[in-house]
Amino acid sequence: MSTGLELKTCDIAALVRSGKRSAVDVTQAVLADIEARDSTLNCVTRLLHERALQAAAEVDRKVAAGEDPGALAGVPFGIKDLFDVQGQITTAGSVVLRNDPPTDEDAVLVARLLEAGAIPVALTNMDEFAYGFATDNAHNGVTRNPHAPDRLAGGSSGGSAAGVAASMFSLGLGSDTNGSIRVPASLCGVWGLRATQGRLSVEGSYPFVASLDTVGPFADSASGLQACFEALTKETMGPVDTANLRIARLGGWFADNMSAPMQAAVDGLAEFLGAGTVVELPEVARARAAAFIISASEGAALHLDRLKERAADYDPAVRDRLLAGALLPATLIFKAHRLRNWFRAEMHKAFTDVDVLIAPAVVGESPRFDEPLIEVGGEMVSARANLGLYTQPLTLAGFPVLTVPLVVPGLPLGAQLVARPGREDILLALGRRLEESGIALARRV
């Protein structure tokens, strides 16, 4: 029996809605496929057998009764293990929370996908407490890249991104504070959306940095991403004329340190979109530093009391970064927030004559997990801390960013498309155009 995942999100939903495919059959095949293959990739921390089959049976019941089963009927999705799922313990990738009571209700985003008929099949691996770019978890192990299992999937939402890339499920939920959707989407070759900060509810998701946290989806296709986003927002995207969009490239910081393949890929994307103009944002290095400071200080404040009692239970790399954050002086934190407000205003200025800005998502191809290093400024530095080189500065402004999986030879590469706050419709329409043209395409293993 086929899992159905040789088909894209909207095709699966159309077959289930029409009664040509059973949601229960699709779900059973998906669960069996994950059990058979995930031992190699380590995308999943828990399978949701009972919950998935109950949801699938309800979809089939609605179809048989002539009721609307939802726009995403029968589509399987994975859930980063910091979202509440009814009856499950939300661990946020840590043993520290494993003895907490199971949650009583679903996170808002989980509930909205269920309302749309999607099927929750698994909780997915992540960096502990979302603090990292590698999905290298001291408790649950490393998630491997489906395109090259000796390489990183990226993080901290790597389990969701890799699961979509490996065709284990069609959609995935992730969070993005400093790049945790954009980095793994690029390295795994899938579509990812960091929504405008505040547009998607974080209710029911374990926090990392409250003033920066965002949530969003991964998908197997541009159309699937739009269908997922519409379900999450309960809004329908209107038409957008992409032919008349004013598109420019981000230069300066965002033009340095790219690998040759990434440079070629971004050049090709810019040429196709007619993005001949280059925009340089001011003080990008300081913006990235501010993101580091805000993340470290707020993360430390959240965990400090628990660290005093249970420091040995934390991933050592996460623990040390949180403890360092606790030592930051208040004056420095204040300056970081003040810079954030200034940088947001500068981002708005950058869009005065532009609708979309293009930037690389990462410096290049995924690094090997046994040599987790990338080249920055001519030196080899930690991938876990620096894969967000191009994503962290944009974090401060809270603008929506679409990660586009570019069609390139070799390992996956992704670009960031940035729009004004609330203009996800522009990004999604442009994504569909790029997919239809063959410039961007979901890559399946």
Tab-separated table of C-alpha atoms in Angstrom:
chain	number	residue	atom	x	y	z
A	1	MET	CA	0.000	0.000	0.000
A	2	SER	CA	1.388	3.384	-0.948
A	3	THR	CA	1.687	5.970	1.802
A	4	GLY	CA	0.209	8.556	-0.543
A	5	LEU	CA	3.221	10.772	0.027
A	6	GLU	CA	4.410	10.440	-3.511
A	7	LEU	CA	1.626	13.010	-3.853
A	8	LYS	CA	1.759	16.596	-2.623
A	9	THR	CA	-0.367	18.020	0.189
A	10	CYS	CA	-3.233	19.360	-1.927
A	11	ASP	CA	-3.411	16.178	-4.030
A	12	ILE	CA	-3.761	14.005	-0.913
A	13	ALA	CA	-6.489	16.258	0.435
A	14	ALA	CA	-8.376	16.224	-2.875
A	15	LEU	CA	-8.357	12.408	-3.039
A	16	VAL	CA	-9.519	12.028	0.565
A	17	ARG	CA	-12.188	14.718	0.236
A	18	SER	CA	-13.555	13.023	-2.890
A	19	GLY	CA	-13.667	9.634	-1.191
A	20	LYS	CA	-11.117	8.136	-3.595
A	21	ARG	CA	-8.663	7.564	-0.745
A	22	SER	CA	-9.366	6.640	2.849
A	23	ALA	CA	-7.748	8.861	5.467
A	24	VAL	CA	-7.356	5.820	7.704
A	25	ASP	CA	-5.518	3.891	4.975
A	26	VAL	CA	-3.197	6.838	4.313
A	27	THR	CA	-2.528	7.265	8.019
A	28	GLN	CA	-1.832	3.591	8.675
A	29	ALA	CA	0.652	3.528	5.806
A	30	VAL	CA	2.330	6.723	7.035
A	31	LEU	CA	2.727	5.381	10.568
A	32	ALA	CA	4.175	2.117	9.284
A	33	ASP	CA	6.557	3.997	6.997
A	34	ILE	CA	7.851	6.169	9.848
A	35	GLU	CA	8.399	3.095	12.018
A	36	ALA	CA	10.325	1.432	9.204
A	37	ARG	CA	12.562	4.350	8.205
A	38	ASP	CA	12.973	6.776	11.081
A	39	SER	CA	15.623	4.745	12.879
A	40	THR	CA	18.025	5.990	10.183
A	41	LEU	CA	17.069	9.675	10.260
A	42	ASN	CA	15.805	10.251	13.828
A	43	CYS	CA	13.163	12.813	12.887
A	44	VAL	CA	10.530	11.544	15.317
A	45	THR	CA	10.542	11.342	19.110
A	46	ARG	CA	7.012	9.919	19.547
A	47	LEU	CA	4.448	8.458	17.184
A	48	LEU	CA	0.833	9.438	17.808
A	49	HIS	CA	-0.774	6.165	16.711
A	50	GLU	CA	-4.059	6.373	18.583
A	51	ARG	CA	-4.613	10.091	18.071
A	52	ALA	CA	-3.765	9.866	14.371
A	53	LEU	CA	-6.112	6.977	13.659
A	54	GLN	CA	-8.944	8.610	15.616
A	55	ALA	CA	-8.542	11.809	13.602
A	56	ALA	CA	-8.389	9.876	10.330
A	57	ALA	CA	-11.513	7.890	11.177
A	58	GLU	CA	-13.368	11.135	11.876
A	59	VAL	CA	-12.304	12.509	8.472
A	60	ASP	CA	-13.584	9.354	6.744
A	61	ARG	CA	-16.849	9.553	8.697
A	62	LYS	CA	-17.417	13.124	7.526
A	63	VAL	CA	-16.686	12.215	3.909
A	64	ALA	CA	-19.128	9.288	4.064
A	65	ALA	CA	-21.799	11.507	5.652
A	66	GLY	CA	-21.395	14.214	3.025
A	67	GLU	CA	-19.950	16.664	5.537
A	68	ASP	CA	-16.987	18.947	4.830
A	69	PRO	CA	-13.893	17.166	6.241
A	70	GLY	CA	-11.694	20.251	5.925
A	71	ALA	CA	-9.326	21.648	3.325
A	72	LEU	CA	-6.437	19.455	4.559
A	73	ALA	CA	-8.457	16.260	4.935
A	74	GLY	CA	-6.206	13.254	5.498
A	75	VAL	CA	-2.928	15.198	5.188
A	76	PRO	CA	-0.385	13.920	7.763
A	77	PHE	CA	1.634	16.430	9.777
A	78	GLY	CA	4.499	16.349	12.265
A	79	ILE	CA	4.671	18.545	15.364
A	80	LYS	CA	7.818	19.998	16.909
A	81	ASP	CA	7.930	18.731	20.474
A	82	LEU	CA	7.392	22.156	22.023
A	83	PHE	CA	3.731	22.347	20.942
A	84	ASP	CA	1.115	21.001	23.330
A	85	VAL	CA	-0.678	17.900	22.100
A	86	GLN	CA	-3.579	16.717	24.228
A	87	GLY	CA	-2.636	13.724	26.364
A	88	GLN	CA	1.103	14.121	25.707
A	89	ILE	CA	3.868	15.632	27.829
A	90	THR	CA	5.410	18.664	26.151
A	91	THR	CA	9.135	18.103	26.653
A	92	ALA	CA	10.642	20.858	24.436
A	93	GLY	CA	13.366	18.323	23.693
A	94	SER	CA	14.520	18.060	27.301
A	95	VAL	CA	14.489	15.437	30.052
A	96	VAL	CA	13.917	18.332	32.446
A	97	LEU	CA	10.201	18.372	31.547
A	98	ARG	CA	9.633	14.645	31.065
A	99	ASN	CA	7.874	14.224	34.428
A	100	ASP	CA	5.452	17.076	33.831
A	101	PRO	CA	1.772	16.093	33.562
A	102	PRO	CA	0.294	15.511	30.101
A	103	THR	CA	-1.320	18.587	28.625
A	104	ASP	CA	-5.098	18.929	28.681
A	105	GLU	CA	-5.537	20.542	25.274
A	106	ASP	CA	-3.846	21.099	21.947
A	107	ALA	CA	-1.798	24.152	21.057
A	108	VAL	CA	-3.741	26.600	18.916
A	109	LEU	CA	-1.866	25.694	15.717
A	110	VAL	CA	-2.318	21.963	16.299
A	111	ALA	CA	-6.031	22.488	16.901
A	112	ARG	CA	-6.430	24.530	13.718
A	113	LEU	CA	-4.780	21.877	11.550
A	114	LEU	CA	-7.052	19.266	13.120
A	115	GLU	CA	-10.060	21.464	12.349
A	116	ALA	CA	-8.903	21.504	8.726
A	117	GLY	CA	-8.841	17.697	8.658
A	118	ALA	CA	-5.062	17.205	8.893
A	119	ILE	CA	-3.781	14.164	10.792
A	120	PRO	CA	-1.202	14.517	13.629
A	121	VAL	CA	1.148	11.569	13.224
A	122	ALA	CA	4.283	12.385	15.237
A	123	LEU	CA	6.157	14.632	17.610
A	124	THR	CA	9.509	15.626	16.166
A	125	ASN	CA	13.087	16.070	17.361
A	126	MET	CA	14.534	19.502	18.146
A	127	ASP	CA	17.436	21.232	19.847
A	128	GLU	CA	16.776	21.293	23.576
A	129	PHE	CA	14.499	24.221	24.445
A	130	ALA	CA	14.941	25.394	20.811
A	131	TYR	CA	18.419	26.757	21.597
A	132	GLY	CA	20.500	25.751	18.575
A	133	PHE	CA	20.647	25.451	14.800
A	134	ALA	CA	21.576	21.766	14.458
A	135	THR	CA	18.902	19.482	16.009
A	136	ASP	CA	21.730	17.817	17.882
A	137	ASN	CA	19.961	16.778	21.053
A	138	ALA	CA	21.931	15.366	23.985
A	139	HIS	CA	18.909	13.293	25.040
A	140	ASN	CA	17.293	12.271	21.732
A	141	GLY	CA	20.277	12.250	19.378
A	142	VAL	CA	21.026	13.978	16.083
A	143	THR	CA	18.453	14.302	13.309
A	144	ARG	CA	20.129	13.411	10.018
A	145	ASN	CA	19.568	15.155	6.719
A	146	PRO	CA	17.473	12.944	4.407
A	147	HIS	CA	19.517	14.066	1.397
A	148	ALA	CA	22.818	13.075	3.031
A	149	PRO	CA	22.477	11.171	6.328
A	150	ASP	CA	26.022	12.083	7.344
A	151	ARG	CA	24.985	15.756	7.459
A	152	LEU	CA	22.914	17.959	9.745
A	153	ALA	CA	19.239	18.675	9.163
A	154	GLY	CA	19.574	22.093	10.792
A	155	GLY	CA	17.588	23.334	13.731
A	156	SER	CA	16.073	23.852	16.010
A	157	SER	CA	13.014	22.525	14.122
A	158	GLY	CA	15.075	19.909	12.276
A	159	GLY	CA	12.835	16.935	12.970
A	160	SER	CA	9.835	18.594	11.325
A	161	ALA	CA	11.833	19.791	8.307
A	162	ALA	CA	13.622	16.467	7.780
A	163	GLY	CA	10.380	14.525	8.141
A	164	VAL	CA	8.801	16.568	5.349
A	165	ALA	CA	11.934	16.214	3.210
A	166	ALA	CA	11.907	12.442	3.724
A	167	SER	CA	8.200	12.214	2.735
A	168	MET	CA	7.281	10.873	6.177
A	169	PHE	CA	4.591	13.540	6.483
A	170	SER	CA	3.443	16.350	4.215
A	171	LEU	CA	3.415	19.250	6.666
A	172	GLY	CA	5.328	20.105	9.819
A	173	LEU	CA	4.958	22.634	12.607
A	174	GLY	CA	8.030	24.482	13.836
A	175	SER	CA	9.089	27.570	15.715
A	176	ASP	CA	11.469	30.301	14.606
A	177	THR	CA	13.079	32.652	17.095
A	178	ASN	CA	16.388	33.230	15.310
A	179	GLY	CA	16.040	31.017	12.233
A	180	SER	CA	14.749	27.679	13.504
A	181	ILE	CA	12.381	27.255	10.552
A	182	ARG	CA	14.464	28.981	7.906
A	183	VAL	CA	17.744	27.142	8.564
A	184	PRO	CA	16.410	23.546	8.458
A	185	ALA	CA	14.083	24.358	5.557
A	186	SER	CA	17.118	25.461	3.555
A	187	LEU	CA	19.358	22.542	4.538
A	188	CYS	CA	16.624	19.938	3.980
A	189	GLY	CA	15.206	21.442	0.787
A	190	VAL	CA	11.625	22.105	1.870
A	191	TRP	CA	9.317	25.113	2.054
A	192	GLY	CA	9.227	26.999	5.357
A	193	LEU	CA	7.449	30.132	6.525
A	194	ARG	CA	8.342	32.357	9.444
A	195	ALA	CA	5.140	34.350	9.683
A	196	THR	CA	4.921	37.983	10.727
A	197	GLN	CA	5.610	38.023	14.435
A	198	GLY	CA	2.288	37.782	16.248
A	199	ARG	CA	0.217	36.682	13.262
A	200	LEU	CA	0.183	33.008	14.281
A	201	SER	CA	-0.669	32.193	17.875
A	202	VAL	CA	2.129	30.898	20.119
A	203	GLU	CA	-0.443	29.753	22.686
A	204	GLY	CA	0.365	26.211	23.710
A	205	SER	CA	3.979	26.325	22.548
A	206	TYR	CA	6.845	26.207	25.037
A	207	PRO	CA	8.573	29.617	25.021
A	208	PHE	CA	12.216	30.353	24.346
A	209	VAL	CA	12.477	34.138	23.891
A	210	ALA	CA	9.046	35.637	24.403
A	211	SER	CA	9.846	38.930	22.679
A	212	LEU	CA	11.154	37.183	19.522
A	213	ASP	CA	9.366	33.815	19.318
A	214	THR	CA	7.362	33.023	16.208
A	215	VAL	CA	5.797	29.815	14.912
A	216	GLY	CA	5.078	28.530	11.432
A	217	PRO	CA	4.808	25.625	9.002
A	218	PHE	CA	6.983	23.487	6.751
A	219	ALA	CA	5.487	21.977	3.609
A	220	ASP	CA	6.249	19.749	0.643
A	221	SER	CA	5.182	22.388	-1.889
A	222	ALA	CA	4.310	26.063	-2.254
A	223	SER	CA	0.629	25.236	-2.692
A	224	GLY	CA	0.741	22.994	0.374
A	225	LEU	CA	2.356	25.758	2.405
A	226	GLN	CA	-0.367	28.188	1.396
A	227	ALA	CA	-3.128	25.712	2.235
A	228	CYS	CA	-1.503	25.109	5.609
A	229	PHE	CA	-1.091	28.823	6.333
A	230	GLU	CA	-4.709	29.492	5.402
A	231	ALA	CA	-5.785	26.773	7.830
A	232	LEU	CA	-3.600	28.206	10.582
A	233	THR	CA	-4.910	31.753	10.101
A	234	LYS	CA	-8.460	30.823	9.075
A	235	GLU	CA	-8.019	33.300	6.229
A	236	THR	CA	-8.056	32.863	2.462
A	237	MET	CA	-5.243	34.502	0.526
A	238	GLY	CA	-6.413	36.806	-2.252
A	239	PRO	CA	-4.800	36.995	-5.704
A	240	VAL	CA	-1.458	38.769	-6.071
A	241	ASP	CA	0.006	40.022	-9.341
A	242	THR	CA	3.589	38.824	-8.991
A	243	ALA	CA	4.611	40.245	-12.388
A	244	ASN	CA	4.650	43.785	-11.023
A	245	LEU	CA	6.393	43.139	-7.712
A	246	ARG	CA	9.454	45.280	-6.997
A	247	ILE	CA	12.153	42.842	-5.931
A	248	ALA	CA	15.675	43.604	-4.732
A	249	ARG	CA	18.625	41.761	-3.218
A	250	LEU	CA	20.025	42.334	0.231
A	251	GLY	CA	23.707	43.216	-0.042
A	252	GLY	CA	26.510	43.865	2.399
A	253	TRP	CA	26.301	41.353	5.260
A	254	PHE	CA	23.989	39.149	3.175
A	255	ALA	CA	26.413	39.024	0.232
A	256	ASP	CA	29.448	37.921	2.253
A	257	ASN	CA	30.508	34.385	3.235
A	258	MET	CA	28.287	32.502	0.766
A	259	SER	CA	29.688	29.274	-0.654
A	260	ALA	CA	30.135	29.183	-4.435
A	261	PRO	CA	27.027	26.983	-4.933
A	262	MET	CA	24.914	29.301	-2.763
A	263	GLN	CA	26.214	32.368	-4.595
A	264	ALA	CA	25.276	30.799	-7.928
A	265	ALA	CA	21.840	29.795	-6.636
A	266	VAL	CA	21.005	33.264	-5.290
A	267	ASP	CA	22.349	34.903	-8.445
A	268	GLY	CA	20.083	32.676	-10.532
A	269	LEU	CA	17.054	33.468	-8.395
A	270	ALA	CA	17.730	37.203	-8.561
A	271	GLU	CA	18.170	37.082	-12.328
A	272	PHE	CA	14.915	35.192	-12.819
A	273	LEU	CA	13.028	37.698	-10.657
A	274	GLY	CA	14.684	40.714	-12.227
A	275	ALA	CA	16.151	41.758	-8.896
A	276	GLY	CA	18.883	44.053	-10.176
A	277	THR	CA	18.697	46.507	-7.293
A	278	VAL	CA	20.785	45.919	-4.162
A	279	VAL	CA	19.603	47.146	-0.763
A	280	GLU	CA	21.983	47.370	2.182
A	281	LEU	CA	20.592	47.408	5.688
A	282	PRO	CA	22.595	49.391	8.263
A	283	GLU	CA	24.301	47.882	11.312
A	284	VAL	CA	23.461	44.264	10.492
A	285	ALA	CA	26.295	42.887	12.624
A	286	ARG	CA	24.974	44.828	15.606
A	287	ALA	CA	21.446	43.610	14.879
A	288	ARG	CA	22.670	40.028	14.996
A	289	ALA	CA	24.523	40.738	18.234
A	290	ALA	CA	21.335	42.225	19.679
A	291	ALA	CA	19.427	39.079	18.750
A	292	PHE	CA	22.056	37.011	20.557
A	293	ILE	CA	21.833	39.190	23.672
A	294	ILE	CA	18.043	39.265	23.816
A	295	SER	CA	17.853	35.504	23.250
A	296	ALA	CA	20.472	34.683	25.870
A	297	SER	CA	19.046	36.994	28.513
A	298	GLU	CA	15.375	36.042	28.090
A	299	GLY	CA	16.210	32.357	27.803
A	300	ALA	CA	18.270	32.559	30.972
A	301	ALA	CA	15.483	34.350	32.846
A	302	LEU	CA	13.043	31.605	31.880
A	303	HIS	CA	15.293	28.778	33.061
A	304	LEU	CA	17.381	30.261	35.863
A	305	ASP	CA	15.373	28.925	38.819
A	306	ARG	CA	15.334	25.426	37.350
A	307	LEU	CA	19.032	25.608	36.496
A	308	LYS	CA	19.795	26.274	40.145
A	309	GLU	CA	18.203	22.934	41.026
A	310	ARG	CA	18.785	20.730	37.969
A	311	ALA	CA	21.662	22.078	35.904
A	312	ALA	CA	23.084	18.584	35.354
A	313	ASP	CA	19.888	17.507	33.551
A	314	TYR	CA	20.325	20.078	30.777
A	315	ASP	CA	22.187	19.534	27.517
A	316	PRO	CA	25.625	20.907	28.495
A	317	ALA	CA	25.819	23.168	25.439
A	318	VAL	CA	22.396	24.661	26.178
A	319	ARG	CA	23.083	24.937	29.909
A	320	ASP	CA	26.307	26.869	29.392
A	321	ARG	CA	24.703	29.341	26.999
A	322	LEU	CA	21.805	29.932	29.401
A	323	LEU	CA	24.159	30.469	32.333
A	324	ALA	CA	26.188	32.929	30.277
A	325	GLY	CA	22.977	34.782	29.450
A	326	ALA	CA	22.180	35.112	33.132
A	327	LEU	CA	25.393	37.108	33.579
A	328	LEU	CA	24.588	39.767	30.982
A	329	PRO	CA	24.263	43.261	32.500
A	330	ALA	CA	20.922	45.015	32.351
A	331	THR	CA	22.410	47.995	30.519
A	332	LEU	CA	23.520	45.764	27.641
A	333	ILE	CA	20.108	44.126	27.405
A	334	PHE	CA	18.450	47.552	27.350
A	335	LYS	CA	20.746	48.663	24.525
A	336	ALA	CA	19.902	45.499	22.554
A	337	HIS	CA	16.173	46.206	22.779
A	338	ARG	CA	16.701	49.830	21.811
A	339	LEU	CA	18.706	48.730	18.773
A	340	ARG	CA	15.923	46.320	17.911
A	341	ASN	CA	13.390	49.151	17.718
A	342	TRP	CA	15.751	51.212	15.574
A	343	PHE	CA	16.519	48.296	13.245
A	344	ARG	CA	12.822	47.573	12.762
A	345	ALA	CA	12.320	51.155	11.633
A	346	GLU	CA	15.244	50.796	9.211
A	347	MET	CA	13.662	47.632	7.787
A	348	HIS	CA	10.458	49.547	7.124
A	349	LYS	CA	12.490	52.203	5.302
A	350	ALA	CA	14.078	49.500	3.134
A	351	PHE	CA	10.629	48.623	1.793
A	352	THR	CA	9.811	52.167	0.681
A	353	ASP	CA	10.478	51.278	-2.965
A	354	VAL	CA	10.595	47.473	-2.694
A	355	ASP	CA	8.003	44.729	-2.177
A	356	VAL	CA	10.308	41.750	-1.631
A	357	LEU	CA	13.926	41.379	-0.545
A	358	ILE	CA	16.075	38.329	-1.397
A	359	ALA	CA	18.786	36.905	0.859
A	360	PRO	CA	20.484	33.539	1.301
A	361	ALA	CA	19.079	31.457	4.153
A	362	VAL	CA	22.415	29.887	5.149
A	363	VAL	CA	26.012	30.245	3.964
A	364	GLY	CA	25.940	27.006	2.005
A	365	GLU	CA	25.346	23.273	2.084
A	366	SER	CA	24.635	21.337	5.259
A	367	PRO	CA	27.766	20.525	7.286
A	368	ARG	CA	28.671	16.988	8.328
A	369	PHE	CA	27.362	16.130	11.781
A	370	ASP	CA	30.758	14.750	12.835
A	371	GLU	CA	32.385	18.027	11.699
A	372	PRO	CA	29.693	20.602	12.566
A	373	LEU	CA	31.563	23.626	11.255
A	374	ILE	CA	30.924	26.301	8.628
A	375	GLU	CA	33.278	28.876	7.137
A	376	VAL	CA	32.671	32.489	8.167
A	377	GLY	CA	35.198	35.231	7.567
A	378	GLY	CA	37.781	32.716	6.448
A	379	GLU	CA	37.573	30.740	9.699
A	380	MET	CA	35.797	27.503	10.572
A	381	VAL	CA	33.247	28.194	13.312
A	382	SER	CA	30.540	26.241	15.142
A	383	ALA	CA	27.551	25.432	12.937
A	384	ARG	CA	25.304	25.042	15.951
A	385	ALA	CA	25.846	28.689	16.889
A	386	ASN	CA	26.373	30.259	13.462
A	387	LEU	CA	24.048	28.668	10.915
A	388	GLY	CA	21.767	31.617	11.658
A	389	LEU	CA	24.233	34.146	10.250
A	390	TYR	CA	21.666	35.437	7.715
A	391	THR	CA	18.482	34.673	9.666
A	392	GLN	CA	19.225	36.217	13.061
A	393	PRO	CA	19.484	39.859	11.960
A	394	LEU	CA	16.079	39.677	10.263
A	395	THR	CA	14.615	38.238	13.458
A	396	LEU	CA	14.690	41.629	15.171
A	397	ALA	CA	12.247	43.263	12.778
A	398	GLY	CA	9.540	40.586	12.966
A	399	PHE	CA	8.863	40.670	9.204
A	400	PRO	CA	7.518	37.549	7.396
A	401	VAL	CA	10.115	35.397	5.652
A	402	LEU	CA	9.543	32.566	3.184
A	403	THR	CA	12.297	29.985	2.731
A	404	VAL	CA	12.360	28.825	-0.876
A	405	PRO	CA	14.015	25.469	-1.726
A	406	LEU	CA	15.994	26.234	-4.876
A	407	VAL	CA	16.495	23.702	-7.643
A	408	VAL	CA	20.259	23.188	-7.610
A	409	PRO	CA	22.682	20.328	-8.262
A	410	GLY	CA	23.999	18.595	-5.176
A	411	LEU	CA	22.809	19.273	-1.647
A	412	PRO	CA	19.760	21.495	-0.963
A	413	LEU	CA	20.063	25.259	-0.719
A	414	GLY	CA	17.397	27.776	0.227
A	415	ALA	CA	16.821	31.499	-0.103
A	416	GLN	CA	14.914	33.881	2.122
A	417	LEU	CA	12.202	36.073	0.618
A	418	VAL	CA	11.220	38.914	2.952
A	419	ALA	CA	8.090	41.084	2.761
A	420	ARG	CA	6.435	43.776	4.840
A	421	PRO	CA	4.564	42.685	7.980
A	422	GLY	CA	1.278	41.000	7.125
A	423	ARG	CA	2.162	40.390	3.466
A	424	GLU	CA	2.525	36.630	3.541
A	425	ASP	CA	0.160	36.672	0.557
A	426	ILE	CA	2.913	38.243	-1.567
A	427	LEU	CA	5.459	35.669	-0.442
A	428	LEU	CA	3.167	32.694	-1.015
A	429	ALA	CA	2.108	33.912	-4.460
A	430	LEU	CA	5.731	34.448	-5.426
A	431	GLY	CA	6.585	31.012	-4.076
A	432	ARG	CA	3.947	29.384	-6.272
A	433	ARG	CA	5.300	31.248	-9.291
A	434	LEU	CA	8.839	30.047	-8.568
A	435	GLU	CA	7.670	26.467	-8.112
A	436	GLU	CA	5.623	26.503	-11.309
A	437	SER	CA	8.596	27.896	-13.221
A	438	GLY	CA	10.958	25.201	-11.937
A	439	ILE	CA	13.228	27.666	-10.143
A	440	ALA	CA	12.053	26.364	-6.784
A	441	LEU	CA	10.690	22.935	-6.091
A	442	ALA	CA	10.211	20.730	-3.087
A	443	ARG	CA	12.903	18.083	-3.211
A	444	ARG	CA	11.843	14.628	-2.156
A	445	VAL	CA	14.084	11.752	-1.103
